[in-house]
PDB file of C-alpha atoms in Angstrom:
ATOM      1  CA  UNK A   1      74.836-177.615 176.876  1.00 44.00           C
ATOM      2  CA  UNK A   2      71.917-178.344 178.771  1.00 48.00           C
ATOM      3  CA  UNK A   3      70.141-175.801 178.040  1.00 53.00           C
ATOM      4  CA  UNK A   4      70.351-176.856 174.615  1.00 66.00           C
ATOM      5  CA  UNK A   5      67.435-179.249 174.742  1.00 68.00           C
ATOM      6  CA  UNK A   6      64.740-176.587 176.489  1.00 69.00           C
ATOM      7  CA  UNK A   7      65.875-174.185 173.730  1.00 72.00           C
ATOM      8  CA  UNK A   8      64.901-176.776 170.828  1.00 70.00           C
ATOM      9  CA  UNK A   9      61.670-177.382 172.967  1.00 66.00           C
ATOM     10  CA  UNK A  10      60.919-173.689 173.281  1.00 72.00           C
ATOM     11  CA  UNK A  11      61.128-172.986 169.105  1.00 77.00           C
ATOM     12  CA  UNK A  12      58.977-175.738 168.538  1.00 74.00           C
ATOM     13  CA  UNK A  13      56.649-174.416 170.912  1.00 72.00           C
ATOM     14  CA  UNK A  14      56.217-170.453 169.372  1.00 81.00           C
ATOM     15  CA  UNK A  15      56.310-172.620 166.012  1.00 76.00           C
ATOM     16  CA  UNK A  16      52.920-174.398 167.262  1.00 77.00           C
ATOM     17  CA  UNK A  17      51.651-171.189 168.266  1.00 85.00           C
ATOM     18  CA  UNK A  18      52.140-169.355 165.639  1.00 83.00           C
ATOM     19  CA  UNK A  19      50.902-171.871 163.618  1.00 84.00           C
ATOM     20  CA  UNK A  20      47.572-172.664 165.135  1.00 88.00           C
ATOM     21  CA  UNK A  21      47.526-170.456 168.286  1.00 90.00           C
ATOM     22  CA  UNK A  22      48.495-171.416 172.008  1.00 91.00           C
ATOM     23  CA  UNK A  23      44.839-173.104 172.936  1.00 94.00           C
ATOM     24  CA  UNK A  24      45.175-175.892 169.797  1.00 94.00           C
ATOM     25  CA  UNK A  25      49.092-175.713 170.726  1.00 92.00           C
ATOM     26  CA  UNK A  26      48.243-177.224 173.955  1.00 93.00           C
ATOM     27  CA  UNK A  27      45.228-179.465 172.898  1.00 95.00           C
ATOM     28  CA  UNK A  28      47.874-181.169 170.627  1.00 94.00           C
ATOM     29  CA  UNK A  29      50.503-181.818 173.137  1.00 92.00           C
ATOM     30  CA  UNK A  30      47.644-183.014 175.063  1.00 94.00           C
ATOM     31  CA  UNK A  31      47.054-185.218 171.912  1.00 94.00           C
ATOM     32  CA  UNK A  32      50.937-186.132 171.857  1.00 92.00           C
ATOM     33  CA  UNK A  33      51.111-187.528 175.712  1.00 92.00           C
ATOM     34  CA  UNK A  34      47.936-189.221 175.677  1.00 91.00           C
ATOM     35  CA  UNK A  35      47.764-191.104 172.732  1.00 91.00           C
ATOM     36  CA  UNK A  36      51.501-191.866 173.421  1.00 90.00           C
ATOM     37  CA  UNK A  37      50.523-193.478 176.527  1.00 88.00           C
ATOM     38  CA  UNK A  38      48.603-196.557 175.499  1.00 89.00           C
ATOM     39  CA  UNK A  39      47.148-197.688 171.960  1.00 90.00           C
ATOM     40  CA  UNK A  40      43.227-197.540 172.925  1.00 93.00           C
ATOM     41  CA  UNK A  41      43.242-193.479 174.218  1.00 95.00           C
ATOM     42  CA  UNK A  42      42.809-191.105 170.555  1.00 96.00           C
ATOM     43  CA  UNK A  43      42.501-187.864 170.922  1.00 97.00           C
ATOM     44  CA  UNK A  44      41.228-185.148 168.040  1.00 97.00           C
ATOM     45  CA  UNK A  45      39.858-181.490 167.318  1.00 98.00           C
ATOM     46  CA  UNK A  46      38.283-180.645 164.562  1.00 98.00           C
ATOM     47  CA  UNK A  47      36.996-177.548 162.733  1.00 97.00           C
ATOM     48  CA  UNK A  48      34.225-177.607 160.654  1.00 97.00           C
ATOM     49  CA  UNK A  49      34.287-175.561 157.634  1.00 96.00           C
ATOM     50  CA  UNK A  50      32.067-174.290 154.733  1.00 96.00           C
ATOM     51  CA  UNK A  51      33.447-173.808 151.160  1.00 94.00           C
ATOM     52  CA  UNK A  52      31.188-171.962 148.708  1.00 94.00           C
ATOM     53  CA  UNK A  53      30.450-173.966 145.562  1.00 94.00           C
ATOM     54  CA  UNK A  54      30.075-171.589 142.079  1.00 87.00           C
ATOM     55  CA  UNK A  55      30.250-172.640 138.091  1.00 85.00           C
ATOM     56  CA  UNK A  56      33.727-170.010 138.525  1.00 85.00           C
ATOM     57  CA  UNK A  57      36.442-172.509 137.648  1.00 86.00           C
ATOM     58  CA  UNK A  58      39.013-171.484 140.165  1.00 86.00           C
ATOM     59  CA  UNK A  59      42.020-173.055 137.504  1.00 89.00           C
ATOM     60  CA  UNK A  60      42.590-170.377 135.329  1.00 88.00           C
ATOM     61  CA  UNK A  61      41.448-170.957 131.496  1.00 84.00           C
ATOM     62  CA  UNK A  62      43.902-173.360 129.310  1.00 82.00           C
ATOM     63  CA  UNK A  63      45.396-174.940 132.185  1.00 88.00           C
ATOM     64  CA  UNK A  64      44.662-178.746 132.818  1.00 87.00           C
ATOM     65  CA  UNK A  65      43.871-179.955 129.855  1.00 90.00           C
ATOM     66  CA  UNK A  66      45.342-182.967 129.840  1.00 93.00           C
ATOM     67  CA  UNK A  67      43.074-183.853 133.095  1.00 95.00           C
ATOM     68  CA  UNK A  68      39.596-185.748 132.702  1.00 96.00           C
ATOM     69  CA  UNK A  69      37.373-186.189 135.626  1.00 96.00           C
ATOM     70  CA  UNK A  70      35.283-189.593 135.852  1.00 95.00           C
ATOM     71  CA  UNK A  71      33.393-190.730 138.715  1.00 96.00           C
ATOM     72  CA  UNK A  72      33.707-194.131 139.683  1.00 96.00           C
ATOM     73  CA  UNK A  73      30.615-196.211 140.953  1.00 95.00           C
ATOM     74  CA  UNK A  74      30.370-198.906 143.540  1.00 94.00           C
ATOM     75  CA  UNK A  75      30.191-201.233 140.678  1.00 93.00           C
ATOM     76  CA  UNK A  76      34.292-200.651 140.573  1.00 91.00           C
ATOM     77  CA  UNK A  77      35.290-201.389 144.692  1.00 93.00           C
ATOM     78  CA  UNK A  78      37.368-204.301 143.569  1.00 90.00           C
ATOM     79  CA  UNK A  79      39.384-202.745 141.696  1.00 92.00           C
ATOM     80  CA  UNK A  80      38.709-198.743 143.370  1.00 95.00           C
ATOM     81  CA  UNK A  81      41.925-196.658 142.732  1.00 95.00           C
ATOM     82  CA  UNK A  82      41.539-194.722 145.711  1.00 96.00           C
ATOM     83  CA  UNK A  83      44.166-196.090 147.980  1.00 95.00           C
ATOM     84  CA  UNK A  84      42.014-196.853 150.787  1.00 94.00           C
ATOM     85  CA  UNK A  85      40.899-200.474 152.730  1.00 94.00           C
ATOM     86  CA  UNK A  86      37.958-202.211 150.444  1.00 94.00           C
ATOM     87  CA  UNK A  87      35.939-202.145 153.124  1.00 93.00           C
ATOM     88  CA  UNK A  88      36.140-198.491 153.947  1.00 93.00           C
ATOM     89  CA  UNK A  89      35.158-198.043 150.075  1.00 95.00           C
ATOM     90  CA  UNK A  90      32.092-200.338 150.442  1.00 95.00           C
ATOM     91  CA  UNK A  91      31.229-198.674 153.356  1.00 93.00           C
ATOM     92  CA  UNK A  92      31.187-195.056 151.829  1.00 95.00           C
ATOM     93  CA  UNK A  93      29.261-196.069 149.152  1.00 96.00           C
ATOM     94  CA  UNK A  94      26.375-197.845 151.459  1.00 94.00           C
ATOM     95  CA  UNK A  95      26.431-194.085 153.225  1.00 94.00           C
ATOM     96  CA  UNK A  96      24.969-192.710 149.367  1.00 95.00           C
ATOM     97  CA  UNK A  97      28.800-190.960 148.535  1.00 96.00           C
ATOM     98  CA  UNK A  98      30.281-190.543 145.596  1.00 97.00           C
ATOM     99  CA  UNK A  99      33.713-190.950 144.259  1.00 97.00           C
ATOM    100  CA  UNK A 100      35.273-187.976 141.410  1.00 97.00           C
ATOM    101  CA  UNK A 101      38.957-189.112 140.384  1.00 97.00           C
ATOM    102  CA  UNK A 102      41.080-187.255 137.893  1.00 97.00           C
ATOM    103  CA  UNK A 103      43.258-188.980 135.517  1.00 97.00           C
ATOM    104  CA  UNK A 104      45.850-188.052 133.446  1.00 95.00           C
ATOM    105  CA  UNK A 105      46.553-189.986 130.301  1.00 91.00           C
ATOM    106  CA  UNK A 106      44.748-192.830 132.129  1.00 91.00           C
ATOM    107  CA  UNK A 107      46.977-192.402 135.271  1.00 96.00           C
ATOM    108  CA  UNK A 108      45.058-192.253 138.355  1.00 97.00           C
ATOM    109  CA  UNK A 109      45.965-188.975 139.822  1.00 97.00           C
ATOM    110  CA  UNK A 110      43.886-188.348 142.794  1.00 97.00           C
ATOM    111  CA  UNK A 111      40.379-188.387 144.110  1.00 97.00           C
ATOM    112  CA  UNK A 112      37.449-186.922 146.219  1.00 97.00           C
ATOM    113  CA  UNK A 113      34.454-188.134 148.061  1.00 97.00           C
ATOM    114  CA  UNK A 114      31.400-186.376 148.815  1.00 97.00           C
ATOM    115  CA  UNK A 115      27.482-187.235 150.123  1.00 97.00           C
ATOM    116  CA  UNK A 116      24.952-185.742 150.635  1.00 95.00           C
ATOM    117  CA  UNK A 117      22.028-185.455 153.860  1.00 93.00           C
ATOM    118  CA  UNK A 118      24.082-187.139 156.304  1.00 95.00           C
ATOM    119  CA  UNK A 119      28.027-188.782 156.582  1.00 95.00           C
ATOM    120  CA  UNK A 120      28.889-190.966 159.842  1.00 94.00           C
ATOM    121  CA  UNK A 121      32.437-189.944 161.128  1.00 93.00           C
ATOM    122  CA  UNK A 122      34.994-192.656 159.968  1.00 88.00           C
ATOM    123  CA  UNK A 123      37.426-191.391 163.133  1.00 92.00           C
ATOM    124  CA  UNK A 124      35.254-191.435 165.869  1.00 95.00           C
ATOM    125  CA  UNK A 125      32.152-192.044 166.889  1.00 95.00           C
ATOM    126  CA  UNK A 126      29.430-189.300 165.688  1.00 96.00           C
ATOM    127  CA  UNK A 127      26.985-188.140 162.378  1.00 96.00           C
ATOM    128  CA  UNK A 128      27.005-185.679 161.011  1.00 97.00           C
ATOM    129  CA  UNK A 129      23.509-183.858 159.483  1.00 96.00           C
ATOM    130  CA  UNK A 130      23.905-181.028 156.899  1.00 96.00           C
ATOM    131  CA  UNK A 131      21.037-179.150 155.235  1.00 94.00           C
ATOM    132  CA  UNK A 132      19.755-179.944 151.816  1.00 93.00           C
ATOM    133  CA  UNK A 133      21.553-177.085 150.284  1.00 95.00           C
ATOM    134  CA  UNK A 134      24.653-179.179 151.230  1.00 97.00           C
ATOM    135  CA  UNK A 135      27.025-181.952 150.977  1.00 97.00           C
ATOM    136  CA  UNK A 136      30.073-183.239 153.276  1.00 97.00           C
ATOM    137  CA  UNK A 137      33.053-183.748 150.910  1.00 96.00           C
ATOM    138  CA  UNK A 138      36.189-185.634 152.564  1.00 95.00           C
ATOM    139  CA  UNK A 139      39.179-187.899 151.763  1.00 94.00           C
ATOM    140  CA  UNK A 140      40.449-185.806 148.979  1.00 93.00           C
ATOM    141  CA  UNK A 141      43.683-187.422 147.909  1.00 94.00           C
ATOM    142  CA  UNK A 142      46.110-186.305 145.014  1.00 95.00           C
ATOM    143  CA  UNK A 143      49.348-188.862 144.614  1.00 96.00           C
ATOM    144  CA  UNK A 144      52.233-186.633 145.579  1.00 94.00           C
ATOM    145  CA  UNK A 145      53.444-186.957 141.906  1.00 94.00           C
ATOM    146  CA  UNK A 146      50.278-184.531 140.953  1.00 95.00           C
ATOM    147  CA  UNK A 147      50.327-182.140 144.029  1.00 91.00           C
ATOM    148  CA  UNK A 148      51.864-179.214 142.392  1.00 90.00           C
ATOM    149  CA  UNK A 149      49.684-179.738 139.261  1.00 94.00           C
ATOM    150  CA  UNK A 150      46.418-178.631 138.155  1.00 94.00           C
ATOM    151  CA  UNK A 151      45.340-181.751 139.061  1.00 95.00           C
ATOM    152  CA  UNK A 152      43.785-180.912 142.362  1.00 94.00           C
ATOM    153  CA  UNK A 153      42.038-177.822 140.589  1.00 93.00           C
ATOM    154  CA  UNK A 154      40.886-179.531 137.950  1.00 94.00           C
ATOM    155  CA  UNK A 155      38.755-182.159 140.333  1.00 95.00           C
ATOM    156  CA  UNK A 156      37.665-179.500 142.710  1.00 95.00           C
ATOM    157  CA  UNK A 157      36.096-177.412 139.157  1.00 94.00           C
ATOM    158  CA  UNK A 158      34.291-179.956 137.999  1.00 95.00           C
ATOM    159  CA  UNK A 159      32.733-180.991 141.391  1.00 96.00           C
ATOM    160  CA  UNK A 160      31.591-177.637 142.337  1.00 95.00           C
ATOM    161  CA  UNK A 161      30.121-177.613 138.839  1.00 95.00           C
ATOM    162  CA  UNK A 162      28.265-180.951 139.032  1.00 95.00           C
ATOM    163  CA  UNK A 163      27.003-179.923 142.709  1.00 96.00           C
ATOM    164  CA  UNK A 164      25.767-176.572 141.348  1.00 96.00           C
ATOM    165  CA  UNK A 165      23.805-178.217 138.591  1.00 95.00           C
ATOM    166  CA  UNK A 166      22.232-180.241 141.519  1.00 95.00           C
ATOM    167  CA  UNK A 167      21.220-177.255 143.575  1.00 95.00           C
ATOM    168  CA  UNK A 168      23.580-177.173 146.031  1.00 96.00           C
ATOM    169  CA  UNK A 169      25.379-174.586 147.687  1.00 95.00           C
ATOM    170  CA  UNK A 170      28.183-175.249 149.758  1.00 96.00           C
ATOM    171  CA  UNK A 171      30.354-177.918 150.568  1.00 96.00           C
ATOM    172  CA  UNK A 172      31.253-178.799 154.133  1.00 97.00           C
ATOM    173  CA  UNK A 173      34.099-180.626 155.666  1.00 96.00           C
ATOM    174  CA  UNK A 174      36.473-181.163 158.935  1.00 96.00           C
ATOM    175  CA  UNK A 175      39.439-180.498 159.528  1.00 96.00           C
ATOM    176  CA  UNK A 176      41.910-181.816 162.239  1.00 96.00           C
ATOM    177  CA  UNK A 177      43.262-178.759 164.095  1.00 96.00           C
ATOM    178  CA  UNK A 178      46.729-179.967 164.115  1.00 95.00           C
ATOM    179  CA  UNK A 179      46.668-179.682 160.591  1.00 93.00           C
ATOM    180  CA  UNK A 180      47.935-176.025 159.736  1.00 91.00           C
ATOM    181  CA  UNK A 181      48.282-176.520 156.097  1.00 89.00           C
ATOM    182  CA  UNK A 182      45.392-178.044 155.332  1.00 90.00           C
ATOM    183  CA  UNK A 183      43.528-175.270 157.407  1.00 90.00           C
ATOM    184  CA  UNK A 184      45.241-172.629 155.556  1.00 89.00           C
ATOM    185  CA  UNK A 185      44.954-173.983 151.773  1.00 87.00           C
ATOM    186  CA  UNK A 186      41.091-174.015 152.827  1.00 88.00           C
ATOM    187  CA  UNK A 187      41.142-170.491 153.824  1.00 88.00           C
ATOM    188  CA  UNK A 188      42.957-169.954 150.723  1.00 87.00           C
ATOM    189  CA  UNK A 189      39.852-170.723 148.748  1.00 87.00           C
ATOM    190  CA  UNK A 190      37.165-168.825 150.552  1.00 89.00           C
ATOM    191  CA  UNK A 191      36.401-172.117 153.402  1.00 93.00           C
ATOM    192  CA  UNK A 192      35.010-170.283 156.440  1.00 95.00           C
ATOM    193  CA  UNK A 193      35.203-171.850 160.112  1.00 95.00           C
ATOM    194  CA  UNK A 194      31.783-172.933 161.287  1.00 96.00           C
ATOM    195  CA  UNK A 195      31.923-174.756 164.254  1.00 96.00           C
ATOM    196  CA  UNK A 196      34.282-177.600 166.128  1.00 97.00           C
ATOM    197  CA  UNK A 197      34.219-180.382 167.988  1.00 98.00           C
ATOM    198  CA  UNK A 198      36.831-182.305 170.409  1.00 98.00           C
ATOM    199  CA  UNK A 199      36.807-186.181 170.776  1.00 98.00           C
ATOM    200  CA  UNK A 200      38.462-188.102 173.460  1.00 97.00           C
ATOM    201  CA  UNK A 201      38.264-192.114 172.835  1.00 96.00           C
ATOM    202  CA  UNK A 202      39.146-194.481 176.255  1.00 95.00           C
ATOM    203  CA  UNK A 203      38.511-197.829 174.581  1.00 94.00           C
ATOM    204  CA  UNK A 204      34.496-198.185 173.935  1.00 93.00           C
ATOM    205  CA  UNK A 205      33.911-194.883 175.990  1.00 96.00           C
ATOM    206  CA  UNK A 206      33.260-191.722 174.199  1.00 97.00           C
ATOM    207  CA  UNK A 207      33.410-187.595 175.518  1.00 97.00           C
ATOM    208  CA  UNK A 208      32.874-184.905 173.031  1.00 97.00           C
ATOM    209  CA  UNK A 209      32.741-181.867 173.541  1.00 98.00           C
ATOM    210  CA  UNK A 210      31.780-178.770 170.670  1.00 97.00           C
ATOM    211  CA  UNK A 211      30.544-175.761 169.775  1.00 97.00           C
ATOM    212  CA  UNK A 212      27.021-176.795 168.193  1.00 95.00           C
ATOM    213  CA  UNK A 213      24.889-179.104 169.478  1.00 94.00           C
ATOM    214  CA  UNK A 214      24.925-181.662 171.338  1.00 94.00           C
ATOM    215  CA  UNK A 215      27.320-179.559 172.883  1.00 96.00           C
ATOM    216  CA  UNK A 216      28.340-181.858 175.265  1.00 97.00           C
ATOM    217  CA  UNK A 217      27.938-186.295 174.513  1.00 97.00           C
ATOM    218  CA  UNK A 218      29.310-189.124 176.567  1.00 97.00           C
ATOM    219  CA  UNK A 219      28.675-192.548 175.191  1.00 94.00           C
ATOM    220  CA  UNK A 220      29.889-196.807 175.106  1.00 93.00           C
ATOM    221  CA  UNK A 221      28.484-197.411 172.059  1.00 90.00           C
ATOM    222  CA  UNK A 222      27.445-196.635 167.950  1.00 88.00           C
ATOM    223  CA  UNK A 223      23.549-196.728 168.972  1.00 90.00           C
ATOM    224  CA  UNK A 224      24.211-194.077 171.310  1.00 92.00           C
ATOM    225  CA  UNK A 225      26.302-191.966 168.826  1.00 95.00           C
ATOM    226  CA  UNK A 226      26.269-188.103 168.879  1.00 96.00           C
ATOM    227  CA  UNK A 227      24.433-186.615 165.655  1.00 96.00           C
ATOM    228  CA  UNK A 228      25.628-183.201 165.161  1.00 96.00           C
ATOM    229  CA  UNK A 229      23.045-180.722 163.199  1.00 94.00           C
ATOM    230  CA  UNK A 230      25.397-178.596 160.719  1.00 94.00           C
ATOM    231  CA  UNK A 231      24.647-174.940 159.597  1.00 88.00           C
ATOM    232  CA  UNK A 232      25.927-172.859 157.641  1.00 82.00           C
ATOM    233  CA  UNK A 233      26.861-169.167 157.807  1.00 63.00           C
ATOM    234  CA  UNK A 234      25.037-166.635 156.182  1.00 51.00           C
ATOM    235  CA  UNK A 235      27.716-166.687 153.170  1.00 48.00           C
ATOM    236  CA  UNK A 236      27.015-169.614 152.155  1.00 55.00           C
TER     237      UNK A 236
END
């Protein structure tokens, strides 16, 4: 019986590895015992990834119909149906994004945020600069009534398409690496790893630690901030 517990321990281990290999297996029960250990330690890896925009709707012809994309302005915060703090809304709009939502019969079914030129990290402490044939999309949220839909599809088209017509080329965005699924549905649509960076918070003090540069950043404080200089692959 006692060795009951290890052997639980020891399948959710080789699940973790399989999942996102034994060097992010570790950095996440790193994650687990630290940020278990008091309230003002986080802890975080992230990949960076690069997802080829093209006028080739990926949702295959006839399906989604019933789905119309608006974007929403700042002129809307008060009443924003993205289910996030008014104040993170204001903010992301004072950064230059911009909000696509799809509805469906006037039902708010999801949403996602993109800017261009620059996007400060809303996790930690850092900017991010992309090149001008970019933008940085993030908090892309479907309610979990439209996840198996074409609802997700259906935004993603019609973003790609918009950013096309403005000249861009790729879209860029992070992803935690304790997040396996989200990693793999990425992959799943041509997203290719670019970089990554690790963040360890201790109250006001800062340590990062990546693959572009600044490689390595220690800081107290937002003037002091890490600014991390994005590029793409050749693919994109």
């Amino acid at each position: 019986m006692s060795s009951h517990p290890i052997r639980i321990w020891q399948a959710k281990l080789c699940h973790w590895v399989s999942q996102i290999g034994l060097v992010d297996t570790l950095l996440y029960a790193f994650k687990r015992i630290v940020c278990s250990l008091s309230n003002v330690v986080d802890f975080d890896k992230y990949y960076f990834v690069s997802q080829r925009l093209n006028n080739a709707p990926l949702l295959p012809e006839g399906k989604g119909k019933s789905f119309d994309i608006v974007e929403i302005t700042s002129d809307s915060v008060p009443s924003h149906p993205c289910p996030r703090p008014v104040e993170v809304i204001k903010d992301r709009y004072q950064q230059g994004a911009k909000c696509l939502a799809v509805f469906k019969l006037q039902e708010f079914c999801g949403c996602l945020w993109f800017v261009s030129t620059e996007y400060k990290e809303d996790e930690f402490r850092c900017r991010y600069r992309l090149p001008n044939t970019a933008v940085w999309d993030f908090d892309v949220y479907v309610d979990p009534k439209y996840r198996f839909s074409p609802a997700f599809l259906k935004l993603w088209d019609e973003a790609s398409f918009r950013l096309c017509s403005e000249g861009y080329k790729c879209s860029i965005s992070r992803i935690s690496a304790f997040n396996p699924v989200s990693l793999s549905s990425h992959k799943r649509m041509g997203a290719v790893e670019i970089g990554w960076a690790c963040f360890l918070k201790i109250k006001s003090l800062q340590f990062s630690l990546a693959s572009i540069k600044p490689y390595v950043h220690l800081s107290w404080r937002d003037e002091a901030m890490p600014v991390f200089n994005i590029q793409t692959t050749g693919n994109n």
